[in-house]
Structures are given as C-alpha cells and as structure tokens.
Short mmCIF file of C-alpha atoms in Angstrom, two decimals:
data_model
loop_
_atom_site.label_atom_id
_atom_site.label_comp_id
_atom_site.label_asym_id
_atom_site.label_seq_id
_atom_site.Cartn_x
_atom_site.Cartn_y
_atom_site.Cartn_z
CA UNK A 109 60.82 -26.25 -35.66
CA UNK A 110 63.37 -25.27 -33.72
CA UNK A 111 64.95 -27.18 -30.74
CA UNK A 112 63.78 -24.39 -28.39
CA UNK A 113 60.37 -24.51 -29.62
CA UNK A 114 59.86 -28.19 -28.92
CA UNK A 115 61.43 -28.09 -25.72
CA UNK A 116 58.52 -26.09 -24.46
CA UNK A 117 55.82 -28.15 -25.85
CA UNK A 118 57.14 -31.10 -24.05
CA UNK A 119 54.17 -32.73 -21.85
CA UNK A 120 55.31 -35.76 -20.31
CA UNK A 121 52.05 -38.17 -20.30
CA UNK A 122 52.22 -41.25 -17.68
CA UNK A 123 50.78 -40.06 -14.51
CA UNK A 124 51.11 -36.54 -15.27
CA UNK A 125 48.28 -33.72 -14.52
CA UNK A 126 48.36 -30.28 -15.23
CA UNK A 127 47.11 -27.00 -14.38
CA UNK A 128 45.95 -24.01 -16.24
CA UNK A 129 48.87 -21.86 -14.20
CA UNK A 130 51.38 -24.22 -15.85
CA UNK A 131 52.04 -26.58 -12.62
CA UNK A 132 52.38 -30.14 -13.21
CA UNK A 133 51.24 -32.94 -10.73
CA UNK A 134 52.95 -36.57 -11.02
CA UNK A 135 51.16 -39.31 -9.26
CA UNK A 136 54.15 -40.81 -6.97
CA UNK A 137 51.60 -43.62 -5.14
CA UNK A 138 47.92 -43.39 -4.29
CA UNK A 139 48.49 -40.43 -2.27
CA UNK A 140 51.38 -38.60 -2.93
CA UNK A 141 52.15 -36.12 -6.05
CA UNK A 142 55.05 -34.49 -6.60
CA UNK A 143 54.77 -30.78 -8.09
CA UNK A 144 56.82 -28.43 -10.04
CA UNK A 145 56.65 -26.07 -13.02
CA UNK A 146 56.43 -27.02 -16.68
CA UNK A 147 58.84 -26.50 -19.59
CA UNK A 148 56.35 -24.14 -20.86
CA UNK A 149 56.28 -22.09 -17.91
CA UNK A 150 59.92 -21.93 -17.30
CA UNK A 151 60.40 -20.81 -21.01
CA UNK A 152 57.74 -17.75 -20.51
CA UNK A 153 59.37 -16.81 -17.34
CA UNK A 154 63.21 -16.96 -18.52
CA UNK A 155 65.88 -18.07 -16.22
CA UNK A 156 64.55 -18.52 -12.61
CA UNK A 157 66.67 -16.75 -10.36
CA UNK A 158 64.93 -17.08 -7.24
CA UNK A 159 61.90 -18.87 -5.43
CA UNK A 160 60.07 -19.08 -2.12
CA UNK A 161 58.65 -22.49 -1.11
CA UNK A 162 57.24 -23.86 1.85
CA UNK A 163 58.25 -25.60 4.71
CA UNK A 164 58.03 -29.55 5.23
CA UNK A 165 54.77 -29.97 7.21
CA UNK A 166 52.88 -26.95 5.90
CA UNK A 167 49.26 -27.78 4.93
CA UNK A 168 47.38 -26.07 2.00
CA UNK A 169 43.98 -26.02 0.31
CA UNK A 170 43.56 -27.05 -3.19
CA UNK A 171 44.28 -23.78 -5.20
CA UNK A 172 46.23 -21.82 -2.44
CA UNK A 173 49.48 -20.25 -3.16
CA UNK A 174 51.97 -22.12 -1.45
CA UNK A 175 55.32 -20.34 -3.29
CA UNK A 176 56.51 -18.21 -6.17
CA UNK A 177 59.44 -18.63 -8.79
CA UNK A 178 61.01 -15.35 -10.34
CA UNK A 179 63.20 -14.64 -13.35
CA UNK A 180 64.81 -11.08 -13.75
CA UNK A 181 61.68 -9.94 -15.56
CA UNK A 182 58.42 -11.78 -13.85
CA UNK A 183 57.21 -13.01 -10.40
CA UNK A 184 54.94 -16.00 -10.57
CA UNK A 185 52.91 -17.22 -7.89
CA UNK A 186 52.37 -21.26 -7.62
CA UNK A 187 49.29 -22.51 -7.04
CA UNK A 188 48.94 -25.87 -5.24
CA UNK A 189 46.52 -28.18 -7.45
CA UNK A 190 45.73 -30.51 -4.52
CA UNK A 191 44.92 -30.11 -0.76
CA UNK A 192 47.34 -31.86 1.48
CA UNK A 193 50.40 -31.51 3.61
CA UNK A 194 53.97 -30.81 2.43
CA UNK A 195 55.93 -33.77 2.99
CA UNK A 196 59.09 -32.94 1.25
CA UNK A 197 60.92 -29.72 -0.16
CA UNK A 198 63.46 -30.16 -3.00
CA UNK A 199 66.60 -29.22 -1.21
CA UNK A 200 69.19 -29.40 -4.02
CA UNK A 201 67.32 -26.75 -6.25
CA UNK A 202 69.57 -24.35 -7.97
CA UNK A 203 69.02 -21.62 -10.49
CA UNK A 204 70.21 -23.99 -13.14
CA UNK A 205 68.53 -27.01 -12.01
CA UNK A 206 64.95 -25.43 -12.15
CA UNK A 207 65.57 -23.75 -15.32
CA UNK A 208 67.11 -26.60 -17.18
CA UNK A 209 65.13 -29.57 -15.84
CA UNK A 210 62.01 -28.25 -14.55
CA UNK A 211 60.22 -31.42 -14.96
CA UNK A 212 62.76 -33.92 -13.24
CA UNK A 213 65.28 -32.89 -11.21
CA UNK A 214 63.49 -29.34 -10.89
CA UNK A 215 60.66 -30.71 -8.74
CA UNK A 216 59.63 -28.08 -5.84
CA UNK A 217 57.55 -30.10 -3.31
CA UNK A 218 55.96 -33.27 -2.49
CA UNK A 219 52.53 -33.36 -1.02
CA UNK A 220 50.40 -36.02 0.65
CA UNK A 221 46.87 -35.41 -0.54
CA UNK A 222 44.30 -34.89 1.97
CA UNK A 223 41.08 -35.07 -0.17
CA UNK A 224 40.51 -38.08 -2.74
CA UNK A 225 39.30 -36.55 -6.02
CA UNK A 226 41.25 -33.48 -6.11
CA UNK A 227 43.03 -34.51 -9.35
CA UNK A 228 39.65 -35.47 -11.04
CA UNK A 229 39.41 -31.41 -12.57
CA UNK A 230 43.16 -31.20 -13.49
CA UNK A 231 44.10 -31.38 -16.89
CA UNK A 232 45.12 -34.40 -18.92
CA UNK A 233 48.46 -33.89 -21.12
CA UNK A 234 46.39 -33.57 -24.24
CA UNK A 235 44.59 -30.64 -23.12
CA UNK A 236 47.46 -29.07 -21.71
CA UNK A 237 49.26 -29.50 -24.73
CA UNK A 238 46.24 -27.65 -26.34
CA UNK A 239 46.17 -25.07 -24.05
CA UNK A 240 49.84 -23.82 -24.57
CA UNK A 241 49.48 -24.15 -28.66
CA UNK A 242 47.33 -21.95 -28.45
CA UNK A 243 48.52 -19.49 -25.99
CA UNK A 244 51.79 -19.75 -28.14
CA UNK A 245 50.03 -19.10 -31.34
CA UNK A 246 48.11 -16.10 -29.99
CA UNK A 247 51.50 -14.64 -28.85
CA UNK A 248 53.65 -15.27 -32.13
CA UNK B 263 48.05 -5.17 -32.47
CA UNK B 264 51.75 -5.40 -31.65
CA UNK B 265 54.06 -3.51 -34.04
CA UNK B 266 56.96 -5.62 -35.63
CA UNK B 267 60.47 -4.59 -36.49
CA UNK B 268 61.94 -5.24 -39.68
CA UNK B 269 63.77 -8.30 -38.35
CA UNK B 270 61.14 -10.49 -36.99
CA UNK B 271 61.76 -13.27 -39.38
CA UNK B 272 65.27 -13.19 -38.28
CA UNK B 273 64.33 -13.47 -34.43
CA UNK B 274 61.82 -16.39 -35.36
CA UNK B 275 64.65 -18.02 -37.57
CA UNK B 276 67.33 -17.42 -34.30
CA UNK B 277 64.38 -18.86 -31.94
CA UNK B 278 63.94 -15.57 -30.44
CA UNK B 279 61.50 -15.70 -27.49
CA UNK B 280 59.20 -13.24 -28.57
CA UNK B 281 57.38 -10.66 -25.80
CA UNK B 282 55.43 -7.70 -25.81
CA UNK B 283 57.28 -4.37 -25.05
CA UNK B 284 55.91 -1.11 -25.38
CA UNK B 285 53.46 -2.11 -28.36
CA UNK B 286 56.37 -4.02 -29.93
CA UNK B 287 57.18 -7.45 -30.24
CA UNK B 288 60.62 -7.95 -29.76
CA UNK B 289 63.04 -11.07 -28.48
CA UNK B 290 63.31 -11.08 -24.60
CA UNK B 291 66.13 -13.84 -25.00
CA UNK B 292 67.71 -16.19 -27.73
CA UNK B 293 69.93 -18.58 -25.95
CA UNK B 294 69.20 -17.49 -22.54
CA UNK B 295 69.85 -14.02 -21.12
CA UNK B 296 72.48 -14.72 -18.66
CA UNK B 297 74.74 -16.51 -21.37
CA UNK B 298 74.00 -13.58 -23.52
CA UNK B 299 74.85 -11.07 -20.83
CA UNK B 300 78.23 -12.51 -20.00
CA UNK B 301 79.03 -12.99 -23.83
CA UNK B 302 78.81 -9.45 -24.35
CA UNK B 303 81.03 -8.64 -21.36
CA UNK B 304 83.52 -11.26 -23.05
CA UNK B 305 82.84 -11.28 -26.68
CA UNK B 306 79.86 -9.61 -28.60
CA UNK B 307 76.28 -9.54 -28.93
CA UNK B 308 73.76 -8.05 -31.29
CA UNK B 309 70.70 -6.45 -30.35
CA UNK B 310 67.46 -5.31 -32.61
CA UNK B 311 66.70 -2.28 -31.11
CA UNK B 312 64.31 -0.84 -33.87
CA UNK B 313 61.85 -0.13 -31.53
CA UNK B 314 63.77 2.91 -30.41
CA UNK B 315 62.38 6.30 -32.21
CA UNK B 316 64.24 8.34 -34.52
CA UNK B 317 63.27 11.82 -34.92
CA UNK B 318 64.92 14.61 -37.07
CA UNK B 319 65.18 18.24 -36.59
CA UNK B 320 65.99 19.74 -39.71
CA UNK B 321 66.21 23.31 -40.92
CA UNK B 322 67.60 26.95 -40.40
CA UNK B 323 65.87 26.82 -36.95
CA UNK B 324 66.98 23.51 -35.61
CA UNK B 325 69.39 24.54 -33.30
CA UNK B 326 67.14 27.07 -31.59
CA UNK B 327 64.35 24.56 -31.53
CA UNK B 328 66.91 22.22 -29.73
CA UNK B 329 68.37 24.52 -27.48
CA UNK B 330 64.53 25.18 -26.15
CA UNK B 331 63.82 21.72 -25.93
CA UNK B 332 67.16 20.13 -24.47
CA UNK B 333 68.93 20.04 -21.28
CA UNK B 334 72.85 19.62 -22.52
CA UNK B 335 74.91 21.77 -24.56
CA UNK B 336 73.68 21.18 -27.76
CA UNK B 337 75.53 24.09 -29.55
CA UNK B 338 78.86 22.77 -28.45
CA UNK B 339 78.19 19.69 -30.36
CA UNK B 340 80.12 19.22 -33.70
CA UNK B 341 79.44 17.65 -36.70
CA UNK B 342 79.29 13.78 -36.60
CA UNK B 343 79.20 13.78 -32.73
CA UNK B 344 76.57 12.54 -30.34
CA UNK B 345 75.37 13.70 -27.02
CA UNK B 346 73.34 12.26 -24.17
CA UNK B 347 70.20 14.44 -23.57
CA UNK B 348 67.21 15.13 -21.86
CA UNK B 349 63.90 16.73 -22.51
CA UNK B 350 62.41 18.06 -19.51
CA UNK B 351 59.11 20.10 -18.41
CA UNK B 352 58.80 23.25 -16.68
CA UNK B 353 59.00 21.81 -13.47
CA UNK B 354 62.17 20.27 -14.21
CA UNK B 355 60.82 16.54 -14.44
CA UNK B 356 62.22 14.62 -17.03
CA UNK B 357 59.97 14.13 -20.26
CA UNK B 358 62.50 11.59 -22.06
CA UNK B 359 66.17 10.69 -22.19
CA UNK B 360 67.78 10.53 -25.64
CA UNK B 361 70.96 10.30 -27.58
CA UNK B 362 71.20 13.49 -30.15
CA UNK B 363 73.27 13.03 -33.19
CA UNK B 364 74.59 16.09 -34.87
CA UNK B 365 74.77 15.53 -38.59
CA UNK B 366 75.23 19.12 -39.75
CA UNK B 367 75.88 21.72 -37.07
CA UNK B 368 72.85 24.07 -36.57
CA UNK B 369 70.73 22.45 -39.09
CA UNK B 370 70.37 18.86 -39.21
CA UNK B 371 70.03 16.79 -36.17
CA UNK B 372 68.65 13.32 -35.27
CA UNK B 373 67.32 12.16 -31.95
CA UNK B 374 67.03 8.46 -30.78
CA UNK B 375 64.47 8.38 -28.21
CA UNK B 376 62.72 5.62 -26.03
CA UNK B 377 59.86 3.73 -27.75
CA UNK B 378 57.31 4.63 -25.05
CA UNK B 379 57.95 8.17 -25.54
CA UNK B 380 58.24 8.65 -29.47
CA UNK B 381 54.90 10.12 -29.84
CA UNK B 382 54.98 12.22 -26.69
CA UNK B 383 58.40 13.50 -28.04
CA UNK B 384 57.37 14.40 -31.37
CA UNK B 385 54.52 16.34 -30.07
CA UNK B 386 56.56 18.00 -27.63
CA UNK B 387 59.16 19.20 -29.86
CA UNK B 388 56.72 19.77 -32.50
CA UNK B 389 54.63 22.29 -29.99
CA UNK B 390 57.69 24.26 -29.18
CA UNK B 391 58.89 24.81 -33.05
CA UNK B 392 58.21 28.09 -34.11
CA UNK B 393 58.23 27.60 -38.17
CA UNK B 394 55.82 24.83 -38.28
CA UNK B 395 56.12 21.08 -38.01
CA UNK B 396 58.05 20.35 -41.16
CA UNK B 397 61.11 21.16 -39.31
CA UNK B 398 60.70 17.91 -37.41
CA UNK B 399 60.47 14.47 -39.06
CA UNK B 400 59.43 11.10 -37.90
CA UNK B 401 62.57 9.27 -39.31
CA UNK B 402 61.17 5.92 -37.98
CA UNK B 403 59.84 5.05 -41.16
CA UNK B 404 63.12 4.90 -42.65
CA UNK B 405 65.65 3.08 -40.29
CA UNK B 406 66.00 -0.10 -38.26
CA UNK B 407 68.54 0.01 -35.37
CA UNK B 408 70.93 -2.52 -34.35
CA UNK B 409 73.33 -2.29 -31.38
CA UNK B 410 76.42 -4.48 -31.53
CA UNK B 411 78.20 -4.45 -28.11
CA UNK B 412 81.24 -6.16 -26.62
CA UNK B 413 84.95 -5.86 -26.67
CA UNK B 414 85.12 -7.79 -30.10
CA UNK B 415 82.37 -5.35 -31.63
CA UNK B 416 85.22 -3.22 -33.41
CA UNK B 417 86.75 -6.05 -35.20
CA UNK B 418 83.49 -7.39 -36.07
CA UNK B 419 82.17 -4.81 -37.52
CA UNK B 420 85.27 -4.03 -39.24
CA UNK B 421 84.89 -7.35 -40.89
CA UNK B 422 81.27 -7.13 -41.72
CA UNK B 423 81.80 -3.86 -43.50
CA UNK B 424 84.36 -5.28 -45.24
CA UNK B 425 87.74 -3.10 -43.95
CA UNK B 426 91.12 -4.45 -44.06
CA UNK B 427 90.99 -7.78 -42.59
CA UNK B 428 92.25 -7.98 -38.71
CA UNK B 429 91.52 -4.32 -38.54
CA UNK B 430 89.22 -2.66 -35.96
CA UNK B 431 86.54 0.19 -36.60
CA UNK B 432 88.00 3.10 -35.14
CA UNK B 433 85.37 5.54 -33.91
CA UNK B 434 85.89 7.27 -30.80
CA UNK B 435 83.36 7.39 -28.11
CA UNK B 436 80.46 9.62 -28.57
CA UNK B 437 81.29 10.16 -32.48
CA UNK B 438 79.26 8.74 -35.42
CA UNK B 439 80.03 7.87 -38.93
CA UNK B 440 78.40 7.21 -42.05
CA UNK B 441 79.61 4.04 -43.91
CA UNK B 442 78.42 2.19 -47.31
CA UNK B 443 76.93 -1.63 -46.50
CA UNK B 444 75.87 -3.44 -50.08
CA UNK B 445 75.37 0.30 -51.60
CA UNK B 446 73.32 1.97 -48.93
CA UNK B 447 74.69 4.20 -46.09
CA UNK B 448 74.25 3.21 -42.65
CA UNK B 449 74.84 5.49 -39.77
CA UNK B 450 77.42 3.97 -36.93
CA UNK B 451 77.72 5.66 -33.55
CA UNK B 452 80.05 4.63 -30.92
CA UNK B 453 77.39 4.56 -28.28
CA UNK B 454 75.94 1.96 -26.03
CA UNK B 455 73.58 0.89 -23.39
CA UNK B 456 76.10 -2.03 -21.95
CA UNK B 457 79.21 -0.34 -20.69
CA UNK B 458 80.95 -2.42 -23.40
CA UNK B 459 82.77 -1.00 -26.40
CA UNK B 460 80.53 -1.05 -29.61
CA UNK B 461 78.03 0.83 -31.62
CA UNK B 462 74.60 1.50 -32.42
CA UNK B 463 73.87 1.05 -36.17
CA UNK B 464 71.09 2.99 -38.26
CA UNK B 465 70.25 1.04 -41.13
CA UNK B 466 67.52 0.91 -43.86
CA UNK B 467 64.53 -1.56 -43.60
CA UNK B 468 65.65 -3.10 -46.67
CA UNK B 469 69.35 -3.96 -45.72
CA UNK B 470 68.60 -4.38 -41.93
CA UNK B 471 67.96 -8.22 -42.21
CA UNK B 472 71.14 -8.47 -44.58
CA UNK B 473 73.29 -6.66 -41.74
CA UNK B 474 71.75 -8.86 -38.95
CA UNK B 475 72.68 -12.10 -41.06
CA UNK B 476 76.03 -10.84 -41.99
CA UNK B 477 76.82 -9.99 -38.39
CA UNK B 478 75.63 -13.33 -37.05
CA UNK B 479 77.68 -15.54 -39.93
CA UNK B 480 80.67 -13.43 -39.87
CA UNK B 481 80.64 -13.08 -36.13
CA UNK B 482 80.94 -16.68 -35.59
CA UNK B 483 84.56 -16.58 -35.04
CA UNK B 484 83.84 -13.75 -32.76
CA UNK B 485 81.66 -15.64 -30.56
CA UNK B 486 78.58 -12.77 -31.54
CA UNK B 487 75.43 -14.25 -30.12
CA UNK B 488 71.73 -12.62 -30.80
CA UNK B 489 71.12 -10.98 -27.95
CA UNK B 490 67.35 -9.98 -26.21
CA UNK B 491 65.83 -7.20 -24.04
CA UNK B 492 66.71 -9.40 -21.05
CA UNK B 493 70.25 -9.26 -21.14
CA UNK B 494 70.04 -5.42 -22.33
CA UNK B 495 68.21 -4.72 -19.13
CA UNK B 496 70.75 -6.47 -16.78
CA UNK B 497 73.59 -4.94 -18.80
CA UNK B 498 72.58 -1.59 -18.24
CA UNK B 499 71.66 -2.16 -14.67
CA UNK B 500 75.12 -3.18 -13.73
CA UNK B 501 76.41 -0.02 -15.30
CA UNK B 502 73.92 2.04 -13.55
CA UNK B 503 72.52 3.41 -16.64
CA UNK B 504 68.67 4.83 -16.27
CA UNK B 505 65.62 3.19 -17.94
CA UNK B 506 63.21 5.64 -18.74
CA UNK B 507 59.71 4.53 -17.14
CA UNK B 508 61.45 2.85 -14.53
CA UNK B 509 64.22 4.98 -12.98
CA UNK B 510 63.21 8.14 -14.88
CA UNK B 511 59.84 9.92 -15.30
CA UNK B 512 58.06 13.56 -15.44
CA UNK B 513 58.36 13.63 -11.50
CA UNK B 514 62.15 13.00 -11.39
CA UNK B 515 64.51 15.84 -12.11
CA UNK B 516 67.99 15.16 -13.66
CA UNK B 517 69.82 16.31 -10.45
CA UNK B 518 68.05 13.83 -8.18
CA UNK B 519 69.08 11.10 -10.89
CA UNK B 520 72.65 11.99 -11.08
CA UNK B 521 72.27 13.16 -14.40
CA UNK B 522 73.67 16.93 -13.75
CA UNK B 523 76.29 16.38 -15.93
CA UNK B 524 73.78 16.38 -19.08
CA UNK B 525 72.41 19.73 -17.95
CA UNK B 526 74.83 21.95 -19.58
CA UNK B 527 72.52 24.04 -21.66
CA UNK B 528 73.78 27.85 -21.04
CA UNK B 529 70.45 29.47 -22.51
CA UNK B 530 67.22 29.63 -21.34
CA UNK B 531 65.35 26.40 -21.69
CA UNK B 532 62.36 24.59 -20.77
CA UNK B 533 62.71 23.59 -17.15
CA UNK B 534 66.01 25.64 -16.61
CA UNK B 535 64.74 27.77 -13.67
CA UNK B 536 63.19 24.96 -12.06
CA UNK B 537 66.35 23.08 -12.38
CA UNK B 538 68.71 26.00 -10.83
CA UNK B 539 66.27 25.94 -7.68
CA UNK B 540 66.50 21.95 -7.36
CA UNK B 541 70.15 22.03 -7.93
CA UNK B 542 70.43 24.09 -4.58
CA UNK B 543 68.72 21.53 -2.58
CA UNK B 544 68.77 18.14 -3.83
CA UNK B 545 66.20 16.07 -1.71
CA UNK B 546 67.07 12.34 -2.83
CA UNK B 547 69.44 10.55 -4.68
CA UNK B 548 69.75 7.56 -7.45
CA UNK B 549 71.60 5.17 -5.84
CA UNK B 550 72.72 1.36 -6.27
CA UNK B 551 72.44 -1.13 -3.65
CA UNK B 552 73.26 -4.78 -3.18
CA UNK B 553 71.51 -7.67 -1.38
CA UNK B 554 72.83 -9.38 1.72
CA UNK B 555 71.33 -12.28 0.41
CA UNK B 556 69.57 -14.13 -2.64
CA UNK B 557 66.03 -13.26 -1.12
CA UNK B 558 64.36 -12.44 -4.55
CA UNK B 559 64.67 -9.50 -7.10
CA UNK B 560 64.13 -6.06 -5.96
CA UNK B 561 61.11 -4.85 -8.03
CA UNK B 562 60.16 -1.09 -8.80
CA UNK B 563 58.00 0.30 -6.52
CA UNK B 564 59.24 -1.71 -3.13
CA UNK B 565 60.19 0.49 -0.30
CA UNK B 566 63.65 1.34 1.20
CA UNK B 567 63.90 1.42 4.82
CA UNK B 568 66.49 2.53 7.36
CA UNK B 569 66.25 1.16 10.84
CA UNK B 570 62.56 0.48 9.82
CA UNK B 571 61.70 3.81 8.37
CA UNK B 572 61.02 4.35 5.01
CA UNK B 573 63.52 6.50 2.92
CA UNK B 574 63.09 5.55 -0.86
CA UNK B 575 61.87 3.32 -3.16
CA UNK B 576 63.13 0.73 -5.73
CA UNK B 577 63.15 1.72 -9.33
CA UNK B 578 64.96 -1.32 -11.08
CA UNK B 579 66.46 -4.70 -9.67
CA UNK B 580 67.85 -8.04 -11.14
CA UNK B 581 70.16 -10.78 -10.53
CA UNK B 582 73.60 -9.55 -11.89
CA UNK B 583 74.89 -12.07 -13.88
CA UNK B 584 78.47 -10.69 -13.61
CA UNK B 585 78.19 -10.78 -9.69
CA UNK B 586 76.22 -13.38 -9.17
CA UNK B 587 74.11 -11.28 -6.61
CA UNK B 588 70.86 -9.19 -6.30
CA UNK B 589 71.52 -5.48 -7.44
CA UNK B 590 69.09 -3.03 -7.45
CA UNK B 591 68.84 0.83 -8.33
CA UNK B 592 66.42 3.28 -6.34
CA UNK B 593 65.91 6.86 -5.12
CA UNK B 594 66.59 7.50 -1.32
CA UNK B 595 66.73 10.66 0.68
CA UNK B 596 70.02 12.56 0.51
CA UNK B 597 71.32 11.88 3.83
CA UNK B 598 71.33 7.97 3.31
CA UNK B 599 72.79 8.19 -0.05
CA UNK B 600 76.33 7.23 0.45
CA UNK B 601 78.13 3.86 -0.29
CA UNK B 602 78.22 1.42 2.72
CA UNK B 603 74.88 3.08 4.34
CA UNK B 604 72.94 -0.19 5.19
CA UNK B 605 69.43 -0.37 4.41
CA UNK B 606 66.44 -2.62 3.93
CA UNK B 607 64.72 -3.43 0.76
CA UNK B 608 61.33 -5.09 1.01
CA UNK B 609 61.19 -8.18 -1.12
CA UNK B 610 57.68 -9.95 -1.18
CA UNK B 611 56.76 -7.70 1.58
CA UNK B 612 59.88 -8.70 3.93
CA UNK B 613 62.67 -6.22 4.87
CA UNK B 614 66.12 -7.73 3.46
CA UNK B 615 69.35 -6.26 4.76
CA UNK B 616 71.25 -4.43 1.71
CA UNK B 617 73.98 -2.05 1.49
CA UNK B 618 74.48 1.12 -0.92
CA UNK B 619 77.42 0.45 -3.12
CA UNK B 620 79.61 2.62 -5.41
CA UNK B 621 78.41 2.46 -8.78
CA UNK B 622 78.84 1.36 -11.51
CA UNK B 623 78.53 -1.95 -10.08
CA UNK B 624 81.16 -3.53 -12.42
CA UNK B 625 84.21 -1.80 -12.82
CA UNK B 626 85.28 -1.02 -16.69
#
C-alpha cells in the first residue's frame, strides 16, 4: 500500500467521533468539541483552495450546514454534528494547513454543545474506517 | 461500469487518485494538483489522455466529407500537420472541438475528439458520409494517448526515443511525425492543452505502459511528474483554452467563443450560412476575469453582473496556481466584454467584485 493510500485511511481513535459526511469531532472536555474534515474527506476533495466558516457566537442545530470547503473541482457543505454555539473559529487556516493537516492544525471550529446525547449517534472510529474502506473499494 | 485506460495499473502504482470522468476512470491527481501544475510550467509532466476519442477518415472522399463537416480550412492542411477544428450544426452551434491530423492529404486523416462527444461525432460524420460508413473508422481500439507537456518535454522525449543525448526533439508547432518505439510506430504531434511546449503521442495499447514507465524513469532527471486531470484543467484555464461541455456546447457559436480564427473553410459546410450571419452581430463574448478576493471558486452557471444587472454566465473557474488568484471564464454581453470592465460574479449566492482581464492569464 502506498503512502498516499495509508494517509487517507488514518482514523484517530481516542476521543474522536465521525460522521457519514466525513467530519470529525473530538471531545475537548465535557461540553466542548473541536470539528474538522477527515483525511479521507480532504483526499477526495483534493487541495482545498477556499472555505466559509461561521462567526464566533453563531448557534446551529445538529446536522445544520455551518460552512463549506472547496477545491477547484468540488464544493462540499459542512454539517455540524452537534447542536451548539461556535466558541472559536480557527483563524490560522491556510489552504496548505487544511490540506496537509486536516485533523490537527487544520481544525475548523470549536463548539459548545447545547444538548447532551448528541454524540451518541455519531460513528466510532472502527465504523468510520469500515465506511471509508467500503467507499474506496467501490471507487477503485 | 467505468471504462479503464490501458494505463490503469500504472496509475495505481503511481498512487493516482482515481475519479469518474465522462465514463472513464482517470487520475484526478497524483502528488497534488498544484504541484503538478507548477511543475508543468517549470519542468515537464506526463498525462494519460487515452479517454480522448480517435476517429479516422480514410478514402478518396475523405477530404470532401471533412470539408462538409469541419469549420477550418482542411484543404490547406499539408501532410503531417495538425489543425484545430470545430464541428458545427446547421445553426452554427458547436458539436465538438478537435484536433485534425493530416496523414495523407485528401485521403487519410485522424480526428482527436472529446471523450464525451466521441459517439456523437462518429455518428455525425457517418451521417454526412456519402459513400457509406467504411470511410469513417473508430480508431480508439488501436490507440492509447499520452500528453508530455512542459519546457523540458522536447529534451525528455528525445531521450526516451533514443535520439542523440542532449538533443531536443524538434517538431514544429502543429506538425506531427511518426517515430519508432520498441519496434512499433508512434505518432507524435507538437500540440497540447497547457500552453507549454510539448507533445501528444498516439501509441499502441501494448506499448503504452512501457512508454509511460520509460518517460517517468528517464524523466527523473528532468523533474517529470505523473500529472492528473485537475492540473490539466487549471493549466488550460490559465491559457483560456476552452473545455467542451463547460465553455462550448451546441448552443454556442465559434464567433462568440473567440474561435473565429478556426472558421476558415471557404466551401459550403454545415453551419456556414448561420455562421456568416452570426459574425455580423456578435451578441456575447467569451472572456476571462479575476476576482478581487478569494471568496470562493467561480462555478459554471453562476451569474455575472454589472451594477447588479445580469450580463452573463460563468463557464469555468479555478484558483490559478500560477497567479494564486481566483480566475474564471464566461460569456458576457459584448458591450461589457473589454478588459478592465468591472463586474460582479456570484459566488455562493453573493456578488463578488471582479474585473475582466486580458487573456491568456499568464504570458507565454
């Protein structure tokens, strides 16, 4: 397996949750989560050239569109996996950062969750890995 | 079920990111589209363009058939020359754009056409052929096609073909020439879709993987990278080369698209009457524009406005790797089509300030 193929399959485990729409959520403390796009999502999109993110203080319902990321070929809406208020937006994002390091320094927003139990129906790392492996298989 | 080119295993080996493109499975990018793009401008890149259709028009009526169907001056084309051409309908709308190769004047020609239009073109030419369908042959079965593009392409191809070391392959622009590669004929033409020096190479399916591998192995010292569709698209956009399906279609005529230079056929051809009428009054023009901010990628179908009033539509857009700016192509009403005209382009439903600029976007 090549290096590139391995990278898109990276699915960190500790405290990470995933969505079918390829966002990741990490639990920072009891109420606050960090959200971004997965390595796999970035890989499918290609190099990210532009994005739109909400402002600090904006509130969203679970599964509402909160922004978008785009490459030259595709636009991809971002779905907020939990209800809550945006408490921080990554101000250091650059196209390189979000493309090269989408699951660490390329994070998008931090959200204070307004409802308990919103994490319960998200995917665990094992299920997410299975999902992307199946997707890759069907594509190649 | 997607069609695979002969080079599919090579793409997997090179870790190409495969996507569906007009019924074909093709690499979108390898190491990264921006890197590949800049590398073609600086060194050289190799592309698999085997999805392109190849049609051969052969026989004593070949010239007559092509003169009926094509807009450019086919009769003036000499042996081993190539010519950009258009197929138009009776209304002057563009059915396809293509490269015509003259293998033997009057009687033997190749047409390299767009993948999505291949069946349509084949049908179109056959339906205008008097002496029966044997004159038009589907040559796709016989050929794979590579594009080698970039300032170092002539030196690299000379090396791959075993010419004298340090020598550059000299084929004049719009000429083509047969070479021998591992005992088989390959047809090399000095054409391309990037604005750089380079070649498009027709090679048998049997030898195509060996040519691809040979180019990459011998190309290491030249900085040659396998390159994908994404880089090909941004390279052609910077040059304002049209992409059929985006920038051209059957309701767009060559004059509006800025392709009058490819309408030189002096005979009575399909669409000739409509085209002379259109030429007298061109209502819209195909232009290039640049956004004043990185608000997003201009998308095909988005509106172009002047002081809030719609005057046109985007057909292509991207973040240009060479300029690091958002650029786009689109049709606007003629009176708003001059460089420096201020416009707004709708990006994610918001009008974003932009300016019509002189094209190509980069000077070659």
